[in-house]
Coordinates of C-alpha atoms in Angstrom, one line a residue:
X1 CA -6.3 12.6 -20.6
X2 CA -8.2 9.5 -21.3
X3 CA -5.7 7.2 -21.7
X4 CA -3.0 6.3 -19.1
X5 CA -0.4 5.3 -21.6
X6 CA 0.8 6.8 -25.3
X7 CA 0.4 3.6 -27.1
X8 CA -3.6 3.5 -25.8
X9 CA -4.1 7.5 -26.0
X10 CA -2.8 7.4 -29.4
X11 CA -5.3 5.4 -30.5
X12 CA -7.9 7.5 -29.1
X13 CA -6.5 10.8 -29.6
X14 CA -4.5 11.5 -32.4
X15 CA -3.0 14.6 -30.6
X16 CA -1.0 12.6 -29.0
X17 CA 1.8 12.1 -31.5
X18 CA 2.5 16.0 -30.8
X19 CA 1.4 16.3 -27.0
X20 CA 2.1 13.1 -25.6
X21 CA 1.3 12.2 -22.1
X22 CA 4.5 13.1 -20.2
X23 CA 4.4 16.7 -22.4
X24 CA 0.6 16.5 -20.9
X25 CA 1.5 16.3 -17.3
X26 CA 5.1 18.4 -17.4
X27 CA 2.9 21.4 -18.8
X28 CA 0.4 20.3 -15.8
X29 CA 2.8 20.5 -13.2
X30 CA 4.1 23.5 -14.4
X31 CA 0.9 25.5 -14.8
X32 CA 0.6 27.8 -11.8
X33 CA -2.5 26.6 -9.1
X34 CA -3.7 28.9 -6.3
X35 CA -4.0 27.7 -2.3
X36 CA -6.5 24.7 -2.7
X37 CA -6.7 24.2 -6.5
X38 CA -6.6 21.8 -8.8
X39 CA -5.9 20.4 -11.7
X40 CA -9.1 18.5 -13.6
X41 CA -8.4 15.4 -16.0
X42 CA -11.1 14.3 -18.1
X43 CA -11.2 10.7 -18.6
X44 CA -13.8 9.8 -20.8
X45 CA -15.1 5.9 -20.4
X46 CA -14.6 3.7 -23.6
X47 CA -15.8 0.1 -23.2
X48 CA -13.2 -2.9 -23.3
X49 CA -10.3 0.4 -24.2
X50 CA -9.1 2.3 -21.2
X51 CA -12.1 1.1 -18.5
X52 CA -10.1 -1.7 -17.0
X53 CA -9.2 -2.0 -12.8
X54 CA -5.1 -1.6 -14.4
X55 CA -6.0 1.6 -15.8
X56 CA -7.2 2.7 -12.6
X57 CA -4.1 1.7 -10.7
X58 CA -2.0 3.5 -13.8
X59 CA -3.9 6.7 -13.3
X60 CA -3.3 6.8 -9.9
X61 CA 0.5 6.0 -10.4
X62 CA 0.5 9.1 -13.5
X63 CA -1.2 11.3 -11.7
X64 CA 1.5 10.6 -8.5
X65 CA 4.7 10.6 -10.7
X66 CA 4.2 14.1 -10.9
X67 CA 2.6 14.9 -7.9
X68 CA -0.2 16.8 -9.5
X69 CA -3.1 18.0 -7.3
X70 CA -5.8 16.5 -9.1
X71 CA -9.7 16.1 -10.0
X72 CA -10.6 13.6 -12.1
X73 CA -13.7 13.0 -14.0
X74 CA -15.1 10.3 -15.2
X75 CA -17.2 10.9 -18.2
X76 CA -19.5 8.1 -20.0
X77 CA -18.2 8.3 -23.7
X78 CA -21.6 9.5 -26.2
X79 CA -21.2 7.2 -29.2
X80 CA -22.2 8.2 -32.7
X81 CA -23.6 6.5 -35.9
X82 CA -20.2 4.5 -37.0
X83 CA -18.0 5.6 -34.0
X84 CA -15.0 3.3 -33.2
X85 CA -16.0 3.0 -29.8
X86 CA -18.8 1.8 -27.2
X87 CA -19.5 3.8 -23.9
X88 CA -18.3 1.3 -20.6
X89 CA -21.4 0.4 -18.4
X90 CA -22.7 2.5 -15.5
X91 CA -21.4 -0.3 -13.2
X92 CA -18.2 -0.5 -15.1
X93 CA -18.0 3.1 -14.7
X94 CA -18.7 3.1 -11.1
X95 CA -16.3 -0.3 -10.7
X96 CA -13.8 2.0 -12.0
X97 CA -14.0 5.0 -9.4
X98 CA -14.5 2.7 -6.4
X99 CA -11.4 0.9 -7.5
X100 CA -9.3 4.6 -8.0
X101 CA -10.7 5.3 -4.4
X102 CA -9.2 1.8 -2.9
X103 CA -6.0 2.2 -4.3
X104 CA -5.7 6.1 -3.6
X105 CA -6.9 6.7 0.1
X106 CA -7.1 10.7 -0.7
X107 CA -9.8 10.6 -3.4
X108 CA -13.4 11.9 -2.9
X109 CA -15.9 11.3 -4.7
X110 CA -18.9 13.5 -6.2
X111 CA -21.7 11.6 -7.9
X112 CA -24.2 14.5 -8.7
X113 CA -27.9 13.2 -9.6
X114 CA -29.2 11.6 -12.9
X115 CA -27.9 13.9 -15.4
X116 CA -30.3 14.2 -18.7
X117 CA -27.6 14.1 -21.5
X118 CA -30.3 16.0 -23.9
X119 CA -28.4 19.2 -24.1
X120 CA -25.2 17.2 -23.8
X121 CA -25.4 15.2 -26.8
X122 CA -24.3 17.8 -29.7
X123 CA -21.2 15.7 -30.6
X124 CA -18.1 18.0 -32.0
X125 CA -17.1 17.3 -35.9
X126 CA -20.4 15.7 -36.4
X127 CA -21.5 16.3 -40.0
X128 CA -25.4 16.4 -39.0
X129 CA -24.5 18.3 -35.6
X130 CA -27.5 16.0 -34.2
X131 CA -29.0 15.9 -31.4
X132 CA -29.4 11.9 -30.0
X133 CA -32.2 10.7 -28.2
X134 CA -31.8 11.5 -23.8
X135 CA -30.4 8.9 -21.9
X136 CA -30.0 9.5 -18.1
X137 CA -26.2 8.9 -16.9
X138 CA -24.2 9.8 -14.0
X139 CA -21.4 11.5 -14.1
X140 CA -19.1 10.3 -11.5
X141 CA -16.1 12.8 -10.4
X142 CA -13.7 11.9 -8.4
X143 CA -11.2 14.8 -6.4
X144 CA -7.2 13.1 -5.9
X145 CA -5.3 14.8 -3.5
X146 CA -2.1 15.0 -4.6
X147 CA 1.1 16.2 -2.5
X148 CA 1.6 19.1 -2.8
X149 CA 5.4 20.6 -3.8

């Protein structure tokens, strides 16, 4: 997902000119879930781009429009040599999940232990495919309850 409007995903994801986010979340809604699933949104940080407490209340608002049972993770962005973009603080991060849980009483979240991005850090479309040096993260996911139909 990582963005919570088409102006801002647009910028980040080019994909969005053909999938936009209301295709995104119609093709969501209509995707058939099991007894207890659901759906998993990746939401990868970007620093100063999509981080900010309104994003959090827009996700939440998305996320109920369609009343999507929903997982969301938050994922510290990896930058590259000459990427575009800066990954948001730990705290920022963090800021941002408390703030999804205050707004959204039915969100739970997982904060799993210091997470060694070593064999994480392969970045896709890379033209050296390298491998940058470890730095410990957390990788905060955070489980929305939405109503279900």
């Amino acid at each position: 997902l990582n963005a919570t409007t088409d102006e801002q995903r647009s910028q980040i994801m080019p994909v969005n000119k053909k999938w936009n986010i209301s295709a995104l979340m119609d093709a969501c809604r209509a995707y058939p879930l099991g007894a207890h699933r659901r759906i998993t949104f990746e939401y990868v940080m970007l620093k100063d781009k999509n981080d900010r407490d309104e994003d959090a209340h827009e996700l939440v608002r998305l996320i109920r429009k369609y009343d999507l049972p929903a997982k969301v993770n938050l994922i510290p962005f990896n930058p590259w040599p000459g990427s575009p973009y800066e990954c948001s603080s730990n705290n920022r991060i963090h800021a941002f999940g408390r703030k999804l849980r205050s707004i959204f009483f039915g969100i739970r979240a997982h904060a799993p232990e210091l997470v060694n991005s070593k064999g994480l850090a392969t970045h896709i479309g890379s033209t050296t495919r390298k491998i940058l040096t470890p730095i410990p993260i957390r990788f905060p996911c955070l489980l929305i309850r939405g109503l279900t139909r």
